[in-house]
Amino acid sequence: MADSHNLPAIEVNGLTCGYEELTVLKDVSFQVQPGEIFFIIGGSGCGKSTLLKNLIGINRPLGGEVRFFGQKIDHADIAGRRERLKTFGVLYQSAALWSSLTLRENVALPLEEYTSLTRREIEEIATLKLTQVGLTGFEDYYPSEISGGMKKRAGLARALALDPQIVFLDEPSAGLDPITSRKLDELVTQIRELFGTTLVVVSHELASIFSIADRVIMLDKAEQGIIAGGAPLELARGSKDRRVTEFLHRGDRVENQM
C-alpha cells in the first residue's frame, strides 16, 4: 500500500463539473501538495465556487475524479464518504455560523457530529480552537455580537475543530477591510506553519494571492478550465497570456512586490 505521506493532498483528474445540462468546467486536472497554501483564482463566473463544491462533496462531478491522499471520495459509499469528510474542514464565504449558538457552541458542532467525546471534552477543544484563532474571551458571544473579521475567525476555528489535514476557504477576505484581511492571511500562514495543514483558498483578492499563496491555478470562463498555474509572481512576470497578466496586474500589485 502506498504511503499517504508521499501522495498529493489532493489529486484532481479529468474533472468535469456543472449543473444538470450546464457544464461549467471541463477536463480539469491538478494536484495540491501536503502543506501548501494553494489558491484557485480567476474572474467572476469562471467556475471557482463550482470547483470548490465538487472538491468538498457538495456537488458530484459530471466526470473525472477527486482523491484526497490517494483515496477517492466522490464514488465512496455513505460510510466511506463520512469518514473521508472528517479529514477536511471548510470556511464558507459568509462564515455560516448559527446565529442562535455561541461561538463555542458553533465550533463544537463537528465534534458532536463526528466524535464520541464527552461534553466537557468538546467544550475544552472548542475553547482551544477559538484561542488558536485569536478569539480568547469571546467563547460565549453570539455571531451578532462580533465583527465580520471575528466571524471569519470563528468559522475558521470550526473548520479546524477536528484537526483536519486539509482546510478549504471560500473567499475568506470578502467583505473585510484591508487590515482585517491581512491579519486573516497571517492567521492562515500560522496555521500551516504550526500544524502542517494544507490550505486551499478560493479568492480573487490580489493582496492575499501575492502575500501567502505558494501556487495558484487560474480558471477562465471561456476556456471552461485552467489557463495558468504556478507561483503567482512568476505568472505575473512571465505569462504570455494576456488574460493572466491583466488579472494579476490589477492595481500594480506586482510592481509593489519587486
PDB file of N, CA, C and O in Angstrom, residues 61-101:
ATOM      1  N   PRO A  61     -19.190  15.311  -9.308  1.00  0.00           N
ATOM      2  CA  PRO A  61     -18.644  15.626 -10.626  1.00  0.00           C
ATOM      3  C   PRO A  61     -19.479  15.010 -11.753  1.00  0.00           C
ATOM      4  O   PRO A  61     -20.065  13.934 -11.585  1.00  0.00           O
ATOM      5  N   LEU A  62     -19.519  15.685 -12.879  1.00  0.00           N
ATOM      6  CA  LEU A  62     -20.135  15.113 -14.074  1.00  0.00           C
ATOM      7  C   LEU A  62     -19.192  14.107 -14.726  1.00  0.00           C
ATOM      8  O   LEU A  62     -19.622  13.262 -15.509  1.00  0.00           O
ATOM      9  N   GLY A  63     -17.917  14.226 -14.411  1.00  0.00           N
ATOM     10  CA  GLY A  63     -16.916  13.302 -14.934  1.00  0.00           C
ATOM     11  C   GLY A  63     -15.610  13.491 -14.192  1.00  0.00           C
ATOM     12  O   GLY A  63     -15.387  14.504 -13.549  1.00  0.00           O
ATOM     13  N   GLY A  64     -14.732  12.507 -14.260  1.00  0.00           N
ATOM     14  CA  GLY A  64     -13.447  12.600 -13.595  1.00  0.00           C
ATOM     15  C   GLY A  64     -13.531  12.213 -12.131  1.00  0.00           C
ATOM     16  O   GLY A  64     -14.548  11.681 -11.657  1.00  0.00           O
ATOM     17  N   GLU A  65     -12.452  12.484 -11.396  1.00  0.00           N
ATOM     18  CA  GLU A  65     -12.409  12.064 -10.004  1.00  0.00           C
ATOM     19  C   GLU A  65     -11.583  13.021  -9.155  1.00  0.00           C
ATOM     20  O   GLU A  65     -10.758  13.782  -9.657  1.00  0.00           O
ATOM     21  N   VAL A  66     -11.847  12.955  -7.838  1.00  0.00           N
ATOM     22  CA  VAL A  66     -11.094  13.709  -6.843  1.00  0.00           C
ATOM     23  C   VAL A  66     -10.572  12.722  -5.819  1.00  0.00           C
ATOM     24  O   VAL A  66     -11.323  11.864  -5.330  1.00  0.00           O
ATOM     25  N   ARG A  67      -9.291  12.834  -5.491  1.00  0.00           N
ATOM     26  CA  ARG A  67      -8.686  11.971  -4.472  1.00  0.00           C
ATOM     27  C   ARG A  67      -8.052  12.827  -3.388  1.00  0.00           C
ATOM     28  O   ARG A  67      -7.400  13.830  -3.683  1.00  0.00           O
ATOM     29  N   PHE A  68      -8.237  12.414  -2.151  1.00  0.00           N
ATOM     30  CA  PHE A  68      -7.550  13.013  -1.011  1.00  0.00           C
ATOM     31  C   PHE A  68      -6.539  11.993  -0.510  1.00  0.00           C
ATOM     32  O   PHE A  68      -6.912  10.892  -0.085  1.00  0.00           O
ATOM     33  N   PHE A  69      -5.257  12.355  -0.571  1.00  0.00           N
ATOM     34  CA  PHE A  69      -4.187  11.452  -0.154  1.00  0.00           C
ATOM     35  C   PHE A  69      -4.372  10.055  -0.760  1.00  0.00           C
ATOM     36  O   PHE A  69      -4.234   9.042  -0.101  1.00  0.00           O
ATOM     37  N   GLY A  70      -4.726  10.045  -2.042  1.00  0.00           N
ATOM     38  CA  GLY A  70      -4.845   8.803  -2.793  1.00  0.00           C
ATOM     39  C   GLY A  70      -6.191   8.113  -2.708  1.00  0.00           C
ATOM     40  O   GLY A  70      -6.437   7.153  -3.430  1.00  0.00           O
ATOM     41  N   GLN A  71      -7.086   8.603  -1.861  1.00  0.00           N
ATOM     42  CA  GLN A  71      -8.378   7.954  -1.666  1.00  0.00           C
ATOM     43  C   GLN A  71      -9.482   8.721  -2.374  1.00  0.00           C
ATOM     44  O   GLN A  71      -9.636   9.926  -2.177  1.00  0.00           O
ATOM     45  N   LYS A  72     -10.270   8.017  -3.193  1.00  0.00           N
ATOM     46  CA  LYS A  72     -11.401   8.649  -3.851  1.00  0.00           C
ATOM     47  C   LYS A  72     -12.531   8.863  -2.853  1.00  0.00           C
ATOM     48  O   LYS A  72     -12.778   8.029  -1.992  1.00  0.00           O
ATOM     49  N   ILE A  73     -13.210  10.017  -2.972  1.00  0.00           N
ATOM     50  CA  ILE A  73     -14.376  10.222  -2.112  1.00  0.00           C
ATOM     51  C   ILE A  73     -15.659  10.374  -2.914  1.00  0.00           C
ATOM     52  O   ILE A  73     -16.751  10.154  -2.405  1.00  0.00           O
ATOM     53  N   ASP A  74     -15.537  10.743  -4.188  1.00  0.00           N
ATOM     54  CA  ASP A  74     -16.743  11.073  -4.940  1.00  0.00           C
ATOM     55  C   ASP A  74     -17.617   9.861  -5.236  1.00  0.00           C
ATOM     56  O   ASP A  74     -18.804  10.008  -5.481  1.00  0.00           O
ATOM     57  N   HIS A  75     -17.026   8.656  -5.218  1.00  0.00           N
ATOM     58  CA  HIS A  75     -17.831   7.461  -5.500  1.00  0.00           C
ATOM     59  C   HIS A  75     -17.853   6.500  -4.314  1.00  0.00           C
ATOM     60  O   HIS A  75     -18.274   5.361  -4.456  1.00  0.00           O
ATOM     61  N   ALA A  76     -17.420   6.959  -3.142  1.00  0.00           N
ATOM     62  CA  ALA A  76     -17.429   6.107  -1.965  1.00  0.00           C
ATOM     63  C   ALA A  76     -18.850   5.920  -1.449  1.00  0.00           C
ATOM     64  O   ALA A  76     -19.750   6.702  -1.744  1.00  0.00           O
ATOM     65  N   ASP A  77     -19.059   4.853  -0.654  1.00  0.00           N
ATOM     66  CA  ASP A  77     -20.366   4.671  -0.039  1.00  0.00           C
ATOM     67  C   ASP A  77     -20.543   5.707   1.071  1.00  0.00           C
ATOM     68  O   ASP A  77     -19.636   6.484   1.382  1.00  0.00           O
ATOM     69  N   ILE A  78     -21.710   5.734   1.675  1.00  0.00           N
ATOM     70  CA  ILE A  78     -22.019   6.773   2.661  1.00  0.00           C
ATOM     71  C   ILE A  78     -21.036   6.739   3.825  1.00  0.00           C
ATOM     72  O   ILE A  78     -20.523   7.782   4.259  1.00  0.00           O
ATOM     73  N   ALA A  79     -20.748   5.552   4.331  1.00  0.00           N
ATOM     74  CA  ALA A  79     -19.823   5.427   5.459  1.00  0.00           C
ATOM     75  C   ALA A  79     -18.426   5.892   5.062  1.00  0.00           C
ATOM     76  O   ALA A  79     -17.742   6.583   5.835  1.00  0.00           O
ATOM     77  N   GLY A  80     -18.008   5.519   3.857  1.00  0.00           N
ATOM     78  CA  GLY A  80     -16.685   5.917   3.388  1.00  0.00           C
ATOM     79  C   GLY A  80     -16.576   7.410   3.193  1.00  0.00           C
ATOM     80  O   GLY A  80     -15.569   8.036   3.554  1.00  0.00           O
ATOM     81  N   ARG A  81     -17.607   8.012   2.620  1.00  0.00           N
ATOM     82  CA  ARG A  81     -17.611   9.468   2.423  1.00  0.00           C
ATOM     83  C   ARG A  81     -17.600  10.189   3.768  1.00  0.00           C
ATOM     84  O   ARG A  81     -16.876  11.165   3.947  1.00  0.00           O
ATOM     85  N   ARG A  82     -18.360   9.697   4.710  1.00  0.00           N
ATOM     86  CA  ARG A  82     -18.410  10.314   6.035  1.00  0.00           C
ATOM     87  C   ARG A  82     -17.037  10.289   6.688  1.00  0.00           C
ATOM     88  O   ARG A  82     -16.600  11.277   7.275  1.00  0.00           O
ATOM     89  N   GLU A  83     -16.338   9.172   6.562  1.00  0.00           N
ATOM     90  CA  GLU A  83     -15.016   9.043   7.164  1.00  0.00           C
ATOM     91  C   GLU A  83     -14.018   9.984   6.499  1.00  0.00           C
ATOM     92  O   GLU A  83     -13.207  10.624   7.175  1.00  0.00           O
ATOM     93  N   ARG A  84     -14.082  10.094   5.178  1.00  0.00           N
ATOM     94  CA  ARG A  84     -13.158  10.974   4.467  1.00  0.00           C
ATOM     95  C   ARG A  84     -13.464  12.442   4.725  1.00  0.00           C
ATOM     96  O   ARG A  84     -12.559  13.270   4.809  1.00  0.00           O
ATOM     97  N   LEU A  85     -14.746  12.780   4.868  1.00  0.00           N
ATOM     98  CA  LEU A  85     -15.124  14.172   5.101  1.00  0.00           C
ATOM     99  C   LEU A  85     -14.589  14.688   6.435  1.00  0.00           C
ATOM    100  O   LEU A  85     -14.429  15.895   6.618  1.00  0.00           O
ATOM    101  N   LYS A  86     -14.280  13.777   7.358  1.00  0.00           N
ATOM    102  CA  LYS A  86     -13.715  14.173   8.641  1.00  0.00           C
ATOM    103  C   LYS A  86     -12.287  14.691   8.497  1.00  0.00           C
ATOM    104  O   LYS A  86     -11.753  15.318   9.405  1.00  0.00           O
ATOM    105  N   THR A  87     -11.650  14.412   7.346  1.00  0.00           N
ATOM    106  CA  THR A  87     -10.251  14.801   7.179  1.00  0.00           C
ATOM    107  C   THR A  87     -10.094  16.230   6.675  1.00  0.00           C
ATOM    108  O   THR A  87      -8.975  16.693   6.540  1.00  0.00           O
ATOM    109  N   PHE A  88     -11.180  16.924   6.366  1.00  0.00           N
ATOM    110  CA  PHE A  88     -11.035  18.318   5.941  1.00  0.00           C
ATOM    111  C   PHE A  88     -12.098  19.211   6.577  1.00  0.00           C
ATOM    112  O   PHE A  88     -13.154  18.747   7.005  1.00  0.00           O
ATOM    113  N   GLY A  89     -11.767  20.503   6.638  1.00  0.00           N
ATOM    114  CA  GLY A  89     -12.692  21.496   7.147  1.00  0.00           C
ATOM    115  C   GLY A  89     -12.939  22.554   6.093  1.00  0.00           C
ATOM    116  O   GLY A  89     -12.173  22.690   5.137  1.00  0.00           O
ATOM    117  N   VAL A  90     -14.004  23.326   6.277  1.00  0.00           N
ATOM    118  CA  VAL A  90     -14.382  24.343   5.297  1.00  0.00           C
ATOM    119  C   VAL A  90     -14.741  25.648   6.008  1.00  0.00           C
ATOM    120  O   VAL A  90     -15.524  25.650   6.963  1.00  0.00           O
ATOM    121  N   LEU A  91     -14.148  26.741   5.538  1.00  0.00           N
ATOM    122  CA  LEU A  91     -14.576  28.081   5.949  1.00  0.00           C
ATOM    123  C   LEU A  91     -15.373  28.661   4.791  1.00  0.00           C
ATOM    124  O   LEU A  91     -14.821  28.950   3.724  1.00  0.00           O
ATOM    125  N   TYR A  92     -16.675  28.800   4.977  1.00  0.00           N
ATOM    126  CA  TYR A  92     -17.539  29.312   3.927  1.00  0.00           C
ATOM    127  C   TYR A  92     -17.435  30.829   3.845  1.00  0.00           C
ATOM    128  O   TYR A  92     -17.038  31.503   4.796  1.00  0.00           O
ATOM    129  N   GLN A  93     -17.808  31.379   2.696  1.00  0.00           N
ATOM    130  CA  GLN A  93     -17.644  32.813   2.442  1.00  0.00           C
ATOM    131  C   GLN A  93     -18.342  33.666   3.492  1.00  0.00           C
ATOM    132  O   GLN A  93     -17.813  34.679   3.941  1.00  0.00           O
ATOM    133  N   SER A  94     -19.514  33.267   3.924  1.00  0.00           N
ATOM    134  CA  SER A  94     -20.269  34.043   4.909  1.00  0.00           C
ATOM    135  C   SER A  94     -19.966  33.626   6.342  1.00  0.00           C
ATOM    136  O   SER A  94     -20.601  34.107   7.275  1.00  0.00           O
ATOM    137  N   ALA A  95     -19.020  32.698   6.511  1.00  0.00           N
ATOM    138  CA  ALA A  95     -18.667  32.085   7.798  1.00  0.00           C
ATOM    139  C   ALA A  95     -19.705  31.044   8.220  1.00  0.00           C
ATOM    140  O   ALA A  95     -19.372  30.071   8.890  1.00  0.00           O
ATOM    141  N   ALA A  96     -20.979  31.234   7.821  1.00  0.00           N
ATOM    142  CA  ALA A  96     -22.040  30.246   8.031  1.00  0.00           C
ATOM    143  C   ALA A  96     -22.168  29.810   9.484  1.00  0.00           C
ATOM    144  O   ALA A  96     -22.344  28.634   9.784  1.00  0.00           O
ATOM    145  N   LEU A  97     -22.095  30.771  10.384  1.00  0.00           N
ATOM    146  CA  LEU A  97     -22.287  30.464  11.799  1.00  0.00           C
ATOM    147  C   LEU A  97     -23.776  30.435  12.131  1.00  0.00           C
ATOM    148  O   LEU A  97     -24.562  31.205  11.574  1.00  0.00           O
ATOM    149  N   TRP A  98     -24.162  29.566  13.066  1.00  0.00           N
ATOM    150  CA  TRP A  98     -25.543  29.524  13.525  1.00  0.00           C
ATOM    151  C   TRP A  98     -25.767  30.686  14.475  1.00  0.00           C
ATOM    152  O   TRP A  98     -25.111  30.804  15.507  1.00  0.00           O
ATOM    153  N   SER A  99     -26.700  31.565  14.127  1.00  0.00           N
ATOM    154  CA  SER A  99     -26.912  32.791  14.899  1.00  0.00           C
ATOM    155  C   SER A  99     -27.427  32.526  16.307  1.00  0.00           C
ATOM    156  O   SER A  99     -27.221  33.338  17.213  1.00  0.00           O
ATOM    157  N   SER A 100     -28.094  31.391  16.502  1.00  0.00           N
ATOM    158  CA  SER A 100     -28.677  31.076  17.809  1.00  0.00           C
ATOM    159  C   SER A 100     -27.702  30.380  18.745  1.00  0.00           C
ATOM    160  O   SER A 100     -28.046  30.088  19.892  1.00  0.00           O
ATOM    161  N   LEU A 101     -26.475  30.120  18.264  1.00  0.00           N
ATOM    162  CA  LEU A 101     -25.475  29.439  19.074  1.00  0.00           C
ATOM    163  C   LEU A 101     -24.321  30.370  19.383  1.00  0.00           C
ATOM    164  O   LEU A 101     -23.969  31.241  18.582  1.00  0.00           O
TER     165      LEU A 101
END
